mmCIF file of C-alpha atoms in Angstrom:
data_model
loop_
_atom_site.group_PDB
_atom_site.id
_atom_site.type_symbol
_atom_site.label_atom_id
_atom_site.label_comp_id
_atom_site.label_asym_id
_atom_site.label_seq_id
_atom_site.Cartn_x
_atom_site.Cartn_y
_atom_site.Cartn_z
ATOM 1 C CA GLY A 1279 -21.241 -46.552 -47.590
ATOM 2 C CA ASN A 1280 -24.466 -48.490 -47.364
ATOM 3 C CA ARG A 1281 -27.353 -46.035 -47.598
ATOM 4 C CA GLY A 1282 -30.230 -48.451 -47.183
ATOM 5 C CA GLY A 1283 -32.611 -48.747 -44.269
ATOM 6 C CA HIS A 1284 -31.059 -48.477 -40.837
ATOM 7 C CA HIS A 1285 -27.373 -48.748 -41.755
ATOM 8 C CA PHE A 1286 -26.350 -45.248 -42.792
ATOM 9 C CA PRO A 1287 -25.740 -43.289 -39.538
ATOM 10 C CA LEU A 1288 -27.765 -40.176 -40.473
ATOM 11 C CA ILE A 1289 -30.716 -42.291 -41.581
ATOM 12 C CA ARG A 1290 -30.490 -44.419 -38.443
ATOM 13 C CA ASP A 1291 -30.474 -41.310 -36.218
ATOM 14 C CA ALA A 1292 -33.385 -39.736 -38.099
ATOM 15 C CA ASN A 1293 -35.394 -42.946 -37.763
ATOM 16 C CA ILE A 1294 -34.890 -43.003 -33.991
ATOM 17 C CA ILE A 1295 -36.367 -39.505 -33.736
ATOM 18 C CA LEU A 1296 -39.206 -40.281 -36.173
ATOM 19 C CA GLN A 1297 -40.072 -43.367 -34.123
ATOM 20 C CA VAL A 1298 -40.494 -41.201 -31.004
ATOM 21 C CA PHE A 1299 -43.123 -39.181 -32.895
ATOM 22 C CA GLY A 1300 -44.791 -42.351 -34.215
ATOM 23 C CA LEU A 1301 -43.864 -41.502 -37.811
ATOM 24 C CA GLU A 1302 -42.729 -43.648 -40.725
ATOM 25 C CA LYS A 1303 -39.055 -44.407 -41.169
ATOM 26 C CA VAL A 1304 -37.013 -42.948 -44.010
ATOM 27 C CA TRP A 1305 -34.796 -45.186 -46.100
ATOM 28 C CA GLY A 1306 -32.977 -45.482 -49.387
ATOM 29 C CA HIS A 1307 -30.763 -43.315 -51.516
ATOM 30 C CA GLU A 1308 -31.475 -41.058 -54.478
ATOM 31 C CA THR A 1309 -28.731 -39.310 -56.387
ATOM 32 C CA GLY A 1310 -29.344 -35.572 -56.429
ATOM 33 C CA ALA A 1311 -26.800 -32.834 -57.121
ATOM 34 C CA ARG A 1312 -29.189 -30.680 -59.104
ATOM 35 C CA THR A 1313 -30.437 -27.160 -58.703
ATOM 36 C CA ILE A 1314 -34.194 -27.024 -58.303
ATOM 37 C CA HIS A 1315 -36.489 -24.066 -58.913
ATOM 38 C CA ARG A 1316 -39.902 -22.880 -57.777
ATOM 39 C CA GLN A 1317 -42.625 -25.464 -58.284
ATOM 40 C CA THR A 1318 -44.884 -24.931 -61.276
ATOM 41 C CA ALA A 1319 -47.654 -26.987 -59.606
ATOM 42 C CA PRO A 1320 -48.158 -28.984 -56.398
ATOM 43 C CA ARG A 1321 -46.242 -32.296 -56.453
ATOM 44 C CA ALA A 1322 -43.971 -30.990 -59.230
ATOM 45 C CA PRO A 1323 -40.175 -30.996 -58.775
ATOM 46 C CA GLY A 1324 -38.907 -27.908 -56.952
ATOM 47 C CA PHE A 1325 -39.791 -25.931 -53.839
ATOM 48 C CA CYS A 1326 -43.025 -24.304 -52.653
ATOM 49 C CA ALA A 1327 -42.234 -20.645 -53.375
ATOM 50 C CA SER A 1328 -45.309 -19.396 -51.480
ATOM 51 C CA HIS A 1329 -43.934 -20.681 -48.171
ATOM 52 C CA PRO A 1330 -42.041 -18.103 -46.039
ATOM 53 C CA LEU A 1331 -39.019 -20.422 -45.821
ATOM 54 C CA PHE A 1332 -38.308 -19.711 -49.472
ATOM 55 C CA SER A 1333 -38.569 -15.944 -49.263
ATOM 56 C CA GLN A 1334 -36.000 -14.365 -51.628
ATOM 57 C CA ILE A 1335 -34.940 -17.766 -53.012
ATOM 58 C CA LYS A 1336 -35.058 -18.411 -56.751
ATOM 59 C CA HIS A 1337 -32.914 -21.566 -56.922
ATOM 60 C CA LEU A 1338 -32.035 -24.222 -54.360
ATOM 61 C CA ASP A 1339 -29.461 -26.977 -54.376
ATOM 62 C CA GLU A 1340 -31.236 -30.266 -53.600
ATOM 63 C CA GLY A 1341 -28.135 -31.871 -52.100
ATOM 64 C CA PHE A 1342 -25.945 -34.534 -53.671
ATOM 65 C CA SER A 1343 -27.369 -37.517 -51.787
ATOM 66 C CA ASN A 1344 -31.025 -37.696 -50.770
ATOM 67 C CA THR A 1345 -33.324 -39.976 -48.852
ATOM 68 C CA VAL A 1346 -36.851 -39.482 -50.143
ATOM 69 C CA LEU A 1347 -39.842 -39.301 -47.819
ATOM 70 C CA ASP A 1348 -43.003 -41.358 -47.917
ATOM 71 C CA GLU A 1349 -46.064 -39.497 -49.269
ATOM 72 C CA MET A 1350 -47.854 -40.664 -46.099
ATOM 73 C CA TYR A 1351 -46.454 -37.629 -44.276
ATOM 74 C CA LEU A 1352 -48.727 -35.378 -46.337
ATOM 75 C CA LYS A 1353 -51.739 -37.250 -44.913
ATOM 76 C CA ARG A 1354 -50.518 -36.834 -41.327
ATOM 77 C CA GLY A 1355 -50.590 -33.046 -41.065
ATOM 78 C CA PHE A 1356 -47.346 -32.243 -42.887
ATOM 79 C CA ARG A 1357 -47.128 -29.773 -45.754
ATOM 80 C CA GLU A 1358 -45.015 -30.392 -48.854
ATOM 81 C CA LEU A 1359 -42.031 -28.035 -49.101
ATOM 82 C CA VAL A 1360 -39.511 -29.544 -51.512
ATOM 83 C CA ARG A 1361 -39.548 -32.251 -54.164
ATOM 84 C CA CYS A 1362 -36.381 -33.656 -55.712
ATOM 85 C CA SER A 1363 -35.592 -33.098 -59.357
ATOM 86 C CA ASN A 1364 -37.125 -36.561 -59.911
ATOM 87 C CA GLY A 1365 -40.426 -35.452 -58.307
ATOM 88 C CA LYS A 1366 -40.132 -37.456 -55.077
ATOM 89 C CA LEU A 1367 -40.907 -35.809 -51.723
ATOM 90 C CA LEU A 1368 -37.722 -34.448 -50.147
ATOM 91 C CA THR A 1369 -38.845 -32.073 -47.361
ATOM 92 C CA CYS A 1370 -42.094 -31.545 -45.483
ATOM 93 C CA ILE A 1371 -43.118 -29.512 -42.454
ATOM 94 C CA LYS A 1372 -45.724 -29.603 -39.731
ATOM 95 C CA GLU A 1373 -46.614 -25.944 -39.357
ATOM 96 C CA PRO A 1374 -46.782 -24.072 -36.044
ATOM 97 C CA SER A 1375 -50.477 -23.269 -36.566
ATOM 98 C CA ALA A 1376 -53.556 -25.049 -35.242
ATOM 99 C CA SER A 1377 -55.200 -25.342 -38.665
ATOM 100 C CA PHE A 1378 -52.145 -26.987 -40.237
ATOM 101 C CA SER A 1379 -50.910 -29.209 -37.412
ATOM 102 C CA GLY A 1380 -54.039 -29.468 -35.296
ATOM 103 C CA ASP A 1381 -52.284 -31.296 -32.476
ATOM 104 C CA GLY A 1382 -50.249 -28.485 -30.916
ATOM 105 C CA SER A 1383 -46.969 -30.258 -31.580
ATOM 106 C CA GLY A 1384 -45.242 -27.161 -32.887
ATOM 107 C CA THR A 1385 -43.023 -26.967 -35.908
ATOM 108 C CA ILE A 1386 -41.513 -30.237 -37.143
ATOM 109 C CA LEU A 1387 -39.407 -30.360 -40.315
ATOM 110 C CA ILE A 1388 -38.468 -33.645 -41.973
ATOM 111 C CA SER A 1389 -35.844 -33.445 -44.691
ATOM 112 C CA GLY A 1390 -34.248 -36.200 -46.698
ATOM 113 C CA SER A 1391 -31.317 -33.994 -47.679
ATOM 114 C CA ALA A 1392 -28.798 -33.914 -44.865
ATOM 115 C CA THR A 1393 -26.265 -32.306 -47.193
ATOM 116 C CA GLN A 1394 -28.466 -29.178 -47.439
ATOM 117 C CA PHE A 1395 -27.799 -28.570 -43.764
ATOM 118 C CA LEU A 1396 -24.085 -28.233 -44.420
ATOM 119 C CA CYS A 1397 -25.000 -24.775 -45.747
ATOM 120 C CA SER A 1398 -22.391 -24.324 -48.440
ATOM 121 C CA LYS A 1399 -22.157 -20.714 -49.590
ATOM 122 C CA ASP A 1400 -21.457 -22.061 -53.075
ATOM 123 C CA ALA A 1401 -24.725 -24.048 -53.220
ATOM 124 C CA ALA A 1402 -27.692 -22.231 -54.772
ATOM 125 C CA GLY A 1403 -29.998 -20.711 -52.138
ATOM 126 C CA GLU A 1404 -28.511 -22.599 -49.187
ATOM 127 C CA GLU A 1405 -27.395 -19.671 -47.069
ATOM 128 C CA THR A 1406 -30.768 -17.881 -47.252
ATOM 129 C CA TYR A 1407 -32.718 -21.135 -46.826
ATOM 130 C CA MET A 1408 -30.796 -22.062 -43.660
ATOM 131 C CA SER A 1409 -31.205 -18.551 -42.188
ATOM 132 C CA ASN A 1410 -34.948 -18.618 -42.876
ATOM 133 C CA LEU A 1411 -35.226 -22.142 -41.493
ATOM 134 C CA ILE A 1412 -33.506 -21.316 -38.201
ATOM 135 C CA LEU A 1413 -35.926 -18.457 -37.539
ATOM 136 C CA TYR A 1414 -39.045 -20.304 -38.722
ATOM 137 C CA MET A 1415 -38.387 -23.393 -36.613
ATOM 138 C CA ALA A 1416 -38.544 -21.277 -33.449
ATOM 139 C CA LEU A 1417 -42.224 -20.409 -34.078
ATOM 140 C CA ARG A 1418 -44.952 -21.938 -31.913
ATOM 141 C CA GLN A 1419 -48.754 -21.725 -32.153
ATOM 142 C CA ALA A 1420 -48.858 -18.686 -29.850
ATOM 143 C CA ASP A 1421 -46.558 -16.843 -32.294
ATOM 144 C CA VAL A 1422 -48.827 -17.357 -35.307
ATOM 145 C CA GLU A 1423 -51.949 -15.412 -36.190
ATOM 146 C CA GLU A 1424 -54.119 -17.336 -38.597
ATOM 147 C CA VAL A 1425 -56.003 -15.408 -41.249
ATOM 148 C CA TYR A 1426 -58.514 -16.958 -43.619
ATOM 149 C CA LYS A 1427 -58.096 -15.811 -47.217
ATOM 150 C CA PRO A 1428 -60.856 -17.026 -49.558
#
């Protein structure tokens, strides 16, 4: 199918929701199908192992077909979670805390890997990642106690 711009149904649906929040559209197609590991540095390929979503995860399948996200999200209160094996932004989150989101919007996750949400038990880390994600997405600011660690 055509995976560009507004034509692919999942991308079109995601863009409708992103538009409601006043956020940039996602578009394009990147071939994935690789297993990624913990990031060695920020903006490196892999996942942010220090985030609670990746608790007990050592490897994660990036999905076989990805739509990468614009880096602009990281300047709008979102935190980098996953980068594709090619280093492009794949998943980001607006945290449920005042210091991360600042606007009280609650938790918002944007992922360019719809195939990760199919939760294949054969895909590396998927089952644990999806379980963690379901619980984490229910958090709101009132559920989070912020602690400053110098």
